[in-house]
């Protein structure tokens, strides 16, 4: 079991979470009462005001927010998040090391519907952790004609869904990739979609200036089951890998993914895999990263969710081989979300242990997050 010591309780990041929550809860309660009063005083046939919802993928997170019409064709929505994480590592020699950090995020989104066939989306994210970062998470224009759709702009590639009911994303997020992209999508029938895209290659050593990928998804008639798969020409282009100096000079290696979601009345199961098709060759290192994630989410009621996770990874730098844990999430009022995770991971013991080097045996992680949708 993880021992939570005084440093964890005294952490500035955790105190910020604890301090923010009551204030946001009061704001959420006040807004909820005000909106309910407007509904009671308004037209009985008018649509009810939306409320915060659980989101289990990066795509759903980008769309989080209640949505406020600015004009007939423009909608504004947003998300505030304050997150705190504490990690404790145990070494093979019996020693240990702990660290903690906090992150604050503001996400602002705009959705424009100029005509029935011309749409645009823009998502700006401002993130403060060890430094302040501002970036366009998504900025695209879309043309939709009958069963066809064409999108162009800054997009997160349709390579994986990265399903998770946890604050802490699954290890397979190493495949998440944001690029300038041109995408073409075709709806074959009511259940089957196929998609192809091309994107800019950075620091490319082979294969030209453009990368490419394809994906396919099948959805049941009642949308309770989703199954998809995809292929990308250069996994080295992903956000995580390109940040590694060594991998920026590695040979190109494609990646593949597969995912499935099964939803029932009170729970859902998600399973997903992301893997390289070959080894990255960096000097004397040959690594072929892959990760598998299985989660079960149980909805006690509309406002309360409990989830469990088991995941396995292979040849991912600094990540555990096996990891499992539990998470709980509450919805308060129409705007507020509170989530708490606990994860325990174990590492593969290296074949050779150099003298005076420390190797991690296991890791315990606790994460808490307050989210405010508007």
mmCIF file of N, CA and C in Angstrom, residues 121-234:
data_model
loop_
_atom_site.group_PDB
_atom_site.id
_atom_site.type_symbol
_atom_site.label_atom_id
_atom_site.label_comp_id
_atom_site.label_asym_id
_atom_site.label_seq_id
_atom_site.Cartn_x
_atom_site.Cartn_y
_atom_site.Cartn_z
ATOM 1 N N UNK A 121 -13.750 24.242 -36.710
ATOM 2 C CA UNK A 121 -13.540 24.015 -35.276
ATOM 3 C C UNK A 121 -12.191 24.594 -34.879
ATOM 4 N N UNK A 122 -12.159 25.151 -33.679
ATOM 5 C CA UNK A 122 -10.918 25.727 -33.169
ATOM 6 C C UNK A 122 -10.853 25.471 -31.667
ATOM 7 N N UNK A 123 -9.772 24.835 -31.204
ATOM 8 C CA UNK A 123 -9.582 24.551 -29.783
ATOM 9 C C UNK A 123 -8.216 25.072 -29.366
ATOM 10 N N UNK A 124 -8.212 26.041 -28.460
ATOM 11 C CA UNK A 124 -6.976 26.619 -27.933
ATOM 12 C C UNK A 124 -6.765 26.104 -26.515
ATOM 13 N N UNK A 125 -5.535 25.686 -26.200
ATOM 14 C CA UNK A 125 -5.241 25.185 -24.861
ATOM 15 C C UNK A 125 -4.077 25.967 -24.260
ATOM 16 N N UNK A 126 -4.283 26.414 -23.019
ATOM 17 C CA UNK A 126 -3.244 27.095 -22.251
ATOM 18 C C UNK A 126 -2.933 26.203 -21.053
ATOM 19 N N UNK A 127 -1.692 25.747 -20.951
ATOM 20 C CA UNK A 127 -1.309 24.775 -19.923
ATOM 21 C C UNK A 127 -0.158 25.314 -19.081
ATOM 22 N N UNK A 128 -0.307 25.207 -17.773
ATOM 23 C CA UNK A 128 0.735 25.626 -16.850
ATOM 24 C C UNK A 128 1.137 24.445 -15.984
ATOM 25 N N UNK A 129 2.359 23.944 -16.185
ATOM 26 C CA UNK A 129 2.907 22.937 -15.268
ATOM 27 C C UNK A 129 4.275 23.429 -14.832
ATOM 28 N N UNK A 130 5.329 22.878 -15.406
ATOM 29 C CA UNK A 130 6.656 23.403 -15.087
ATOM 30 C C UNK A 130 6.941 24.694 -15.851
ATOM 31 N N UNK A 131 6.191 24.912 -16.928
ATOM 32 C CA UNK A 131 6.278 26.156 -17.671
ATOM 33 C C UNK A 131 4.932 26.409 -18.345
ATOM 34 N N UNK A 132 4.743 27.627 -18.818
ATOM 35 C CA UNK A 132 3.495 28.000 -19.463
ATOM 36 C C UNK A 132 3.571 27.676 -20.950
ATOM 37 N N UNK A 133 2.553 26.956 -21.442
ATOM 38 C CA UNK A 133 2.497 26.621 -22.862
ATOM 39 C C UNK A 133 1.130 27.009 -23.413
ATOM 40 N N UNK A 134 1.122 27.612 -24.584
ATOM 41 C CA UNK A 134 -0.112 27.919 -25.295
ATOM 42 C C UNK A 134 -0.015 27.320 -26.688
ATOM 43 N N UNK A 135 -1.000 26.517 -27.080
ATOM 44 C CA UNK A 135 -0.933 25.879 -28.384
ATOM 45 C C UNK A 135 -2.339 25.618 -28.919
ATOM 46 N N UNK A 136 -2.425 25.476 -30.219
ATOM 47 C CA UNK A 136 -3.687 25.126 -30.877
ATOM 48 C C UNK A 136 -3.820 23.608 -30.854
ATOM 49 N N UNK A 137 -4.763 23.112 -30.065
ATOM 50 C CA UNK A 137 -4.977 21.676 -29.981
ATOM 51 C C UNK A 137 -5.676 21.170 -31.242
ATOM 52 N N UNK A 138 -6.512 22.015 -31.803
ATOM 53 C CA UNK A 138 -7.186 21.657 -33.041
ATOM 54 C C UNK A 138 -7.657 22.936 -33.717
ATOM 55 N N UNK A 139 -7.450 23.034 -34.999
ATOM 56 C CA UNK A 139 -7.914 24.171 -35.777
ATOM 57 C C UNK A 139 -8.107 23.734 -37.202
ATOM 58 N N UNK A 140 -9.356 23.503 -37.601
ATOM 59 C CA UNK A 140 -9.598 22.906 -38.905
ATOM 60 C C UNK A 140 -10.862 23.453 -39.542
ATOM 61 N N UNK A 141 -10.934 23.245 -40.834
ATOM 62 C CA UNK A 141 -12.134 23.554 -41.602
ATOM 63 C C UNK A 141 -12.591 22.260 -42.253
ATOM 64 N N UNK A 142 -13.913 22.039 -42.289
ATOM 65 C CA UNK A 142 -14.450 20.772 -42.776
ATOM 66 C C UNK A 142 -15.513 21.013 -43.839
ATOM 67 N N UNK A 143 -15.460 20.186 -44.879
ATOM 68 C CA UNK A 143 -16.468 20.195 -45.931
ATOM 69 C C UNK A 143 -17.191 18.852 -45.882
ATOM 70 N N UNK A 144 -18.515 18.889 -45.743
ATOM 71 C CA UNK A 144 -19.298 17.661 -45.631
ATOM 72 C C UNK A 144 -20.319 17.605 -46.752
ATOM 73 N N UNK A 145 -20.239 16.541 -47.557
ATOM 74 C CA UNK A 145 -21.154 16.349 -48.666
ATOM 75 C C UNK A 145 -21.708 14.932 -48.602
ATOM 76 N N UNK A 146 -22.987 14.808 -48.298
ATOM 77 C CA UNK A 146 -23.638 13.504 -48.294
ATOM 78 C C UNK A 146 -22.855 12.519 -47.425
ATOM 79 N N UNK A 147 -22.202 11.523 -48.014
ATOM 80 C CA UNK A 147 -21.463 10.516 -47.237
ATOM 81 C C UNK A 147 -19.970 10.807 -47.178
ATOM 82 N N UNK A 148 -19.541 11.986 -47.685
ATOM 83 C CA UNK A 148 -18.131 12.344 -47.709
ATOM 84 C C UNK A 148 -17.847 13.498 -46.763
ATOM 85 N N UNK A 149 -16.623 13.529 -46.211
ATOM 86 C CA UNK A 149 -16.174 14.663 -45.403
ATOM 87 C C UNK A 149 -14.685 14.865 -45.659
ATOM 88 N N UNK A 150 -14.294 16.121 -45.828
ATOM 89 C CA UNK A 150 -12.890 16.479 -46.017
ATOM 90 C C UNK A 150 -12.517 17.517 -44.959
ATOM 91 N N UNK A 151 -11.418 17.274 -44.227
ATOM 92 C CA UNK A 151 -10.974 18.187 -43.173
ATOM 93 C C UNK A 151 -9.526 18.585 -43.427
ATOM 94 N N UNK A 152 -9.221 19.847 -43.166
ATOM 95 C CA UNK A 152 -7.855 20.330 -43.350
ATOM 96 C C UNK A 152 -7.505 21.275 -42.215
ATOM 97 N N UNK A 153 -6.268 21.148 -41.698
ATOM 98 C CA UNK A 153 -5.814 22.023 -40.626
ATOM 99 C C UNK A 153 -5.028 21.259 -39.576
ATOM 100 N N UNK A 154 -4.852 21.867 -38.426
ATOM 101 C CA UNK A 154 -4.168 21.217 -37.309
ATOM 102 C C UNK A 154 -5.136 20.227 -36.679
ATOM 103 N N UNK A 155 -4.779 18.955 -36.710
ATOM 104 C CA UNK A 155 -5.667 17.913 -36.204
ATOM 105 C C UNK A 155 -4.886 16.889 -35.404
ATOM 106 N N UNK A 156 -5.574 16.210 -34.513
ATOM 107 C CA UNK A 156 -5.038 15.019 -33.875
ATOM 108 C C UNK A 156 -5.385 13.853 -34.792
ATOM 109 N N UNK A 157 -4.376 13.160 -35.268
ATOM 110 C CA UNK A 157 -4.580 12.115 -36.261
ATOM 111 C C UNK A 157 -5.576 11.071 -35.769
ATOM 112 N N UNK A 158 -6.320 10.517 -36.718
ATOM 113 C CA UNK A 158 -7.259 9.447 -36.391
ATOM 114 C C UNK A 158 -6.495 8.136 -36.259
ATOM 115 N N UNK A 159 -5.621 8.110 -35.270
ATOM 116 C CA UNK A 159 -4.814 6.932 -34.984
ATOM 117 C C UNK A 159 -5.001 6.621 -33.499
ATOM 118 N N UNK A 160 -5.979 5.758 -33.200
ATOM 119 C CA UNK A 160 -6.280 5.404 -31.820
ATOM 120 C C UNK A 160 -7.335 6.317 -31.201
ATOM 121 N N UNK A 161 -8.028 5.787 -30.210
ATOM 122 C CA UNK A 161 -9.027 6.552 -29.467
ATOM 123 C C UNK A 161 -8.522 6.935 -28.083
ATOM 124 N N UNK A 162 -7.626 6.117 -27.488
ATOM 125 C CA UNK A 162 -7.032 6.377 -26.172
ATOM 126 C C UNK A 162 -8.118 6.503 -25.089
ATOM 127 N N UNK A 163 -9.033 5.534 -25.094
ATOM 128 C CA UNK A 163 -10.111 5.506 -24.112
ATOM 129 C C UNK A 163 -9.552 5.422 -22.695
ATOM 130 N N UNK A 164 -10.134 6.178 -21.777
ATOM 131 C CA UNK A 164 -9.762 6.059 -20.369
ATOM 132 C C UNK A 164 -10.782 6.761 -19.489
ATOM 133 N N UNK A 165 -11.105 6.124 -18.350
ATOM 134 C CA UNK A 165 -11.976 6.716 -17.330
ATOM 135 C C UNK A 165 -11.156 7.367 -16.217
ATOM 136 N N UNK A 166 -9.836 7.471 -16.414
ATOM 137 C CA UNK A 166 -8.917 7.955 -15.393
ATOM 138 C C UNK A 166 -8.429 9.359 -15.724
ATOM 139 N N UNK A 167 -7.985 10.076 -14.681
ATOM 140 C CA UNK A 167 -7.286 11.343 -14.878
ATOM 141 C C UNK A 167 -5.972 11.080 -15.606
ATOM 142 N N UNK A 168 -5.245 10.075 -15.144
ATOM 143 C CA UNK A 168 -3.960 9.697 -15.730
ATOM 144 C C UNK A 168 -4.197 8.899 -16.999
ATOM 145 N N UNK A 169 -3.730 9.423 -18.122
ATOM 146 C CA UNK A 169 -3.956 8.754 -19.398
ATOM 147 C C UNK A 169 -3.269 7.410 -19.478
ATOM 148 N N UNK A 170 -3.745 6.501 -20.326
ATOM 149 C CA UNK A 170 -3.121 5.182 -20.477
ATOM 150 C C UNK A 170 -1.748 5.299 -21.115
ATOM 151 N N UNK A 171 -0.905 4.299 -20.890
ATOM 152 C CA UNK A 171 0.454 4.309 -21.419
ATOM 153 C C UNK A 171 0.473 4.330 -22.944
ATOM 154 N N UNK A 172 -0.587 3.804 -23.575
ATOM 155 C CA UNK A 172 -0.604 3.762 -25.033
ATOM 156 C C UNK A 172 -0.798 5.138 -25.666
ATOM 157 N N UNK A 173 -0.911 6.178 -24.849
ATOM 158 C CA UNK A 173 -0.994 7.531 -25.408
ATOM 159 C C UNK A 173 0.294 7.955 -26.112
ATOM 160 N N UNK A 174 1.332 7.111 -26.053
ATOM 161 C CA UNK A 174 2.567 7.451 -26.763
ATOM 162 C C UNK A 174 2.322 7.559 -28.266
ATOM 163 N N UNK A 175 1.192 7.037 -28.757
ATOM 164 C CA UNK A 175 0.885 7.120 -30.177
ATOM 165 C C UNK A 175 0.106 8.359 -30.583
ATOM 166 N N UNK A 176 -0.307 9.179 -29.617
ATOM 167 C CA UNK A 176 -1.108 10.365 -29.935
ATOM 168 C C UNK A 176 -0.269 11.363 -30.741
ATOM 169 N N UNK A 177 -0.840 11.863 -31.838
ATOM 170 C CA UNK A 177 -0.082 12.685 -32.777
ATOM 171 C C UNK A 177 -0.910 13.873 -33.265
ATOM 172 N N UNK A 178 -0.341 15.068 -33.153
ATOM 173 C CA UNK A 178 -0.999 16.284 -33.636
ATOM 174 C C UNK A 178 -0.159 16.878 -34.765
ATOM 175 N N UNK A 179 -0.763 17.086 -35.932
ATOM 176 C CA UNK A 179 -0.039 17.572 -37.114
ATOM 177 C C UNK A 179 -0.960 18.420 -37.992
ATOM 178 N N UNK A 180 -0.330 19.163 -38.919
ATOM 179 C CA UNK A 180 -1.072 19.732 -40.033
ATOM 180 C C UNK A 180 -1.467 18.566 -40.927
ATOM 181 N N UNK A 181 -2.781 18.414 -41.148
ATOM 182 C CA UNK A 181 -3.292 17.183 -41.747
ATOM 183 C C UNK A 181 -4.395 17.468 -42.760
ATOM 184 N N UNK A 182 -4.446 16.668 -43.798
ATOM 185 C CA UNK A 182 -5.565 16.649 -44.737
ATOM 186 C C UNK A 182 -6.219 15.283 -44.635
ATOM 187 N N UNK A 183 -7.521 15.272 -44.337
ATOM 188 C CA UNK A 183 -8.231 14.026 -44.065
ATOM 189 C C UNK A 183 -9.430 13.880 -44.985
ATOM 190 N N UNK A 184 -9.622 12.685 -45.495
ATOM 191 C CA UNK A 184 -10.815 12.351 -46.263
ATOM 192 C C UNK A 184 -11.537 11.187 -45.622
ATOM 193 N N UNK A 185 -12.850 11.341 -45.399
ATOM 194 C CA UNK A 185 -13.630 10.305 -44.711
ATOM 195 C C UNK A 185 -14.838 9.924 -45.556
ATOM 196 N N UNK A 186 -15.149 8.640 -45.568
ATOM 197 C CA UNK A 186 -16.287 8.144 -46.339
ATOM 198 C C UNK A 186 -17.145 7.254 -45.449
ATOM 199 N N UNK A 187 -18.445 7.548 -45.414
ATOM 200 C CA UNK A 187 -19.399 6.721 -44.681
ATOM 201 C C UNK A 187 -19.928 5.663 -45.641
ATOM 202 N N UNK A 188 -19.441 4.431 -45.469
ATOM 203 C CA UNK A 188 -19.826 3.345 -46.375
ATOM 204 C C UNK A 188 -21.294 3.003 -46.206
ATOM 205 N N UNK A 189 -21.719 2.879 -44.965
ATOM 206 C CA UNK A 189 -23.129 2.674 -44.633
ATOM 207 C C UNK A 189 -23.361 3.227 -43.231
ATOM 208 N N UNK A 190 -24.498 2.945 -42.632
ATOM 209 C CA UNK A 190 -24.822 3.511 -41.326
ATOM 210 C C UNK A 190 -23.902 3.016 -40.218
ATOM 211 N N UNK A 191 -23.167 1.943 -40.456
ATOM 212 C CA UNK A 191 -22.315 1.367 -39.418
ATOM 213 C C UNK A 191 -20.823 1.515 -39.683
ATOM 214 N N UNK A 192 -20.418 1.634 -40.953
ATOM 215 C CA UNK A 192 -19.000 1.553 -41.291
ATOM 216 C C UNK A 192 -18.476 2.862 -41.882
ATOM 217 N N UNK A 193 -17.385 3.371 -41.289
ATOM 218 C CA UNK A 193 -16.682 4.550 -41.788
ATOM 219 C C UNK A 193 -15.240 4.171 -42.122
ATOM 220 N N UNK A 194 -14.720 4.706 -43.216
ATOM 221 C CA UNK A 194 -13.303 4.536 -43.548
ATOM 222 C C UNK A 194 -12.696 5.918 -43.738
ATOM 223 N N UNK A 195 -11.405 6.022 -43.445
ATOM 224 C CA UNK A 195 -10.765 7.337 -43.422
ATOM 225 C C UNK A 195 -9.312 7.204 -43.857
ATOM 226 N N UNK A 196 -8.829 8.217 -44.593
ATOM 227 C CA UNK A 196 -7.427 8.268 -44.992
ATOM 228 C C UNK A 196 -6.922 9.685 -44.774
ATOM 229 N N UNK A 197 -5.640 9.821 -44.429
ATOM 230 C CA UNK A 197 -5.102 11.150 -44.160
ATOM 231 C C UNK A 197 -3.626 11.206 -44.537
ATOM 232 N N UNK A 198 -3.175 12.424 -44.757
ATOM 233 C CA UNK A 198 -1.760 12.684 -44.981
ATOM 234 C C UNK A 198 -1.344 13.841 -44.094
ATOM 235 N N UNK A 199 -0.111 13.821 -43.595
ATOM 236 C CA UNK A 199 0.328 14.824 -42.637
ATOM 237 C C UNK A 199 1.785 15.172 -42.882
ATOM 238 N N UNK A 200 2.204 16.302 -42.317
ATOM 239 C CA UNK A 200 3.581 16.748 -42.485
ATOM 240 C C UNK A 200 4.523 15.875 -41.666
ATOM 241 N N UNK A 201 5.657 15.520 -42.255
ATOM 242 C CA UNK A 201 6.717 14.804 -41.547
ATOM 243 C C UNK A 201 7.749 15.812 -41.055
ATOM 244 N N UNK A 202 8.209 15.635 -39.834
ATOM 245 C CA UNK A 202 9.253 16.498 -39.292
ATOM 246 C C UNK A 202 10.538 15.696 -39.125
ATOM 247 N N UNK A 203 11.674 16.319 -39.434
ATOM 248 C CA UNK A 203 12.967 15.671 -39.263
ATOM 249 C C UNK A 203 13.056 14.340 -39.969
ATOM 250 N N UNK A 204 12.385 14.234 -41.114
ATOM 251 C CA UNK A 204 12.281 12.947 -41.780
ATOM 252 C C UNK A 204 13.624 12.526 -42.380
ATOM 253 N N UNK A 205 13.952 11.258 -42.253
ATOM 254 C CA UNK A 205 15.187 10.715 -42.824
ATOM 255 C C UNK A 205 14.911 9.946 -44.106
ATOM 256 N N UNK A 206 13.675 9.462 -44.219
ATOM 257 C CA UNK A 206 13.330 8.664 -45.390
ATOM 258 C C UNK A 206 11.829 8.765 -45.608
ATOM 259 N N UNK A 207 11.380 8.537 -46.820
ATOM 260 C CA UNK A 207 9.954 8.479 -47.091
ATOM 261 C C UNK A 207 9.334 9.791 -47.527
ATOM 262 N N UNK A 208 10.109 10.865 -47.699
ATOM 263 C CA UNK A 208 9.562 12.114 -48.190
ATOM 264 C C UNK A 208 9.054 13.024 -47.086
ATOM 265 N N UNK A 209 8.420 14.132 -47.501
ATOM 266 C CA UNK A 209 7.979 15.162 -46.568
ATOM 267 C C UNK A 209 6.600 14.900 -45.985
ATOM 268 N N UNK A 210 5.885 13.926 -46.503
ATOM 269 C CA UNK A 210 4.521 13.661 -46.047
ATOM 270 C C UNK A 210 4.386 12.247 -45.492
ATOM 271 N N UNK A 211 3.673 12.134 -44.366
ATOM 272 C CA UNK A 211 3.302 10.837 -43.832
ATOM 273 C C UNK A 211 1.852 10.565 -44.183
ATOM 274 N N UNK A 212 1.392 9.373 -43.909
ATOM 275 C CA UNK A 212 0.016 9.022 -44.247
ATOM 276 C C UNK A 212 -0.518 7.980 -43.276
ATOM 277 N N UNK A 213 -1.827 7.804 -43.300
ATOM 278 C CA UNK A 213 -2.446 6.805 -42.444
ATOM 279 C C UNK A 213 -3.848 6.479 -42.924
ATOM 280 N N UNK A 214 -4.356 5.365 -42.457
ATOM 281 C CA UNK A 214 -5.727 4.936 -42.769
ATOM 282 C C UNK A 214 -6.349 4.392 -41.494
ATOM 283 N N UNK A 215 -7.673 4.473 -41.414
ATOM 284 C CA UNK A 215 -8.377 3.902 -40.269
ATOM 285 C C UNK A 215 -9.778 3.492 -40.693
ATOM 286 N N UNK A 216 -10.389 2.670 -39.882
ATOM 287 C CA UNK A 216 -11.736 2.161 -40.166
ATOM 288 C C UNK A 216 -12.449 1.938 -38.840
ATOM 289 N N UNK A 217 -13.735 2.244 -38.788
ATOM 290 C CA UNK A 217 -14.510 2.044 -37.558
ATOM 291 C C UNK A 217 -15.894 1.499 -37.894
ATOM 292 N N UNK A 218 -16.298 0.501 -37.106
ATOM 293 C CA UNK A 218 -17.645 -0.067 -37.215
ATOM 294 C C UNK A 218 -18.403 0.245 -35.934
ATOM 295 N N UNK A 219 -19.643 0.716 -36.078
ATOM 296 C CA UNK A 219 -20.492 1.075 -34.944
ATOM 297 C C UNK A 219 -21.815 0.347 -35.057
ATOM 298 N N UNK A 220 -22.274 -0.228 -33.964
ATOM 299 C CA UNK A 220 -23.555 -0.925 -33.980
ATOM 300 C C UNK A 220 -24.703 0.060 -34.167
ATOM 301 N N UNK A 221 -25.860 -0.444 -34.512
ATOM 302 C CA UNK A 221 -27.010 0.410 -34.803
ATOM 303 C C UNK A 221 -27.391 1.277 -33.615
ATOM 304 N N UNK A 222 -27.308 0.738 -32.399
ATOM 305 C CA UNK A 222 -27.647 1.525 -31.207
ATOM 306 C C UNK A 222 -26.440 2.244 -30.618
ATOM 307 N N UNK A 223 -25.281 2.182 -31.301
ATOM 308 C CA UNK A 223 -24.041 2.846 -30.914
ATOM 309 C C UNK A 223 -23.473 2.360 -29.586
ATOM 310 N N UNK A 224 -23.887 1.184 -29.129
ATOM 311 C CA UNK A 224 -23.373 0.641 -27.873
ATOM 312 C C UNK A 224 -22.062 -0.117 -28.070
ATOM 313 N N UNK A 225 -21.726 -0.431 -29.323
ATOM 314 C CA UNK A 225 -20.492 -1.146 -29.626
ATOM 315 C C UNK A 225 -19.747 -0.377 -30.711
ATOM 316 N N UNK A 226 -18.451 -0.159 -30.481
ATOM 317 C CA UNK A 226 -17.583 0.477 -31.469
ATOM 318 C C UNK A 226 -16.302 -0.339 -31.575
ATOM 319 N N UNK A 227 -15.896 -0.618 -32.797
ATOM 320 C CA UNK A 227 -14.656 -1.344 -33.037
ATOM 321 C C UNK A 227 -13.905 -0.635 -34.160
ATOM 322 N N UNK A 228 -12.610 -0.378 -33.945
ATOM 323 C CA UNK A 228 -11.848 0.328 -34.966
ATOM 324 C C UNK A 228 -10.411 -0.132 -35.028
ATOM 325 N N UNK A 229 -9.760 0.187 -36.136
ATOM 326 C CA UNK A 229 -8.354 -0.138 -36.307
ATOM 327 C C UNK A 229 -7.727 0.892 -37.225
ATOM 328 N N UNK A 230 -6.396 1.008 -37.184
ATOM 329 C CA UNK A 230 -5.725 1.998 -38.006
ATOM 330 C C UNK A 230 -4.251 1.701 -38.178
ATOM 331 N N UNK A 231 -3.653 2.407 -39.146
ATOM 332 C CA UNK A 231 -2.239 2.240 -39.483
ATOM 333 C C UNK A 231 -1.677 3.625 -39.795
ATOM 334 N N UNK A 232 -0.467 3.931 -39.275
ATOM 335 C CA UNK A 232 0.185 5.205 -39.529
ATOM 336 C C UNK A 232 1.602 4.943 -40.035
ATOM 337 N N UNK A 233 2.053 5.714 -41.015
ATOM 338 C CA UNK A 233 3.302 5.417 -41.707
ATOM 339 C C UNK A 233 4.549 5.652 -40.867
ATOM 340 N N UNK A 234 4.467 6.524 -39.854
ATOM 341 C CA UNK A 234 5.669 6.820 -39.057
ATOM 342 C C UNK A 234 5.282 7.159 -37.629
#
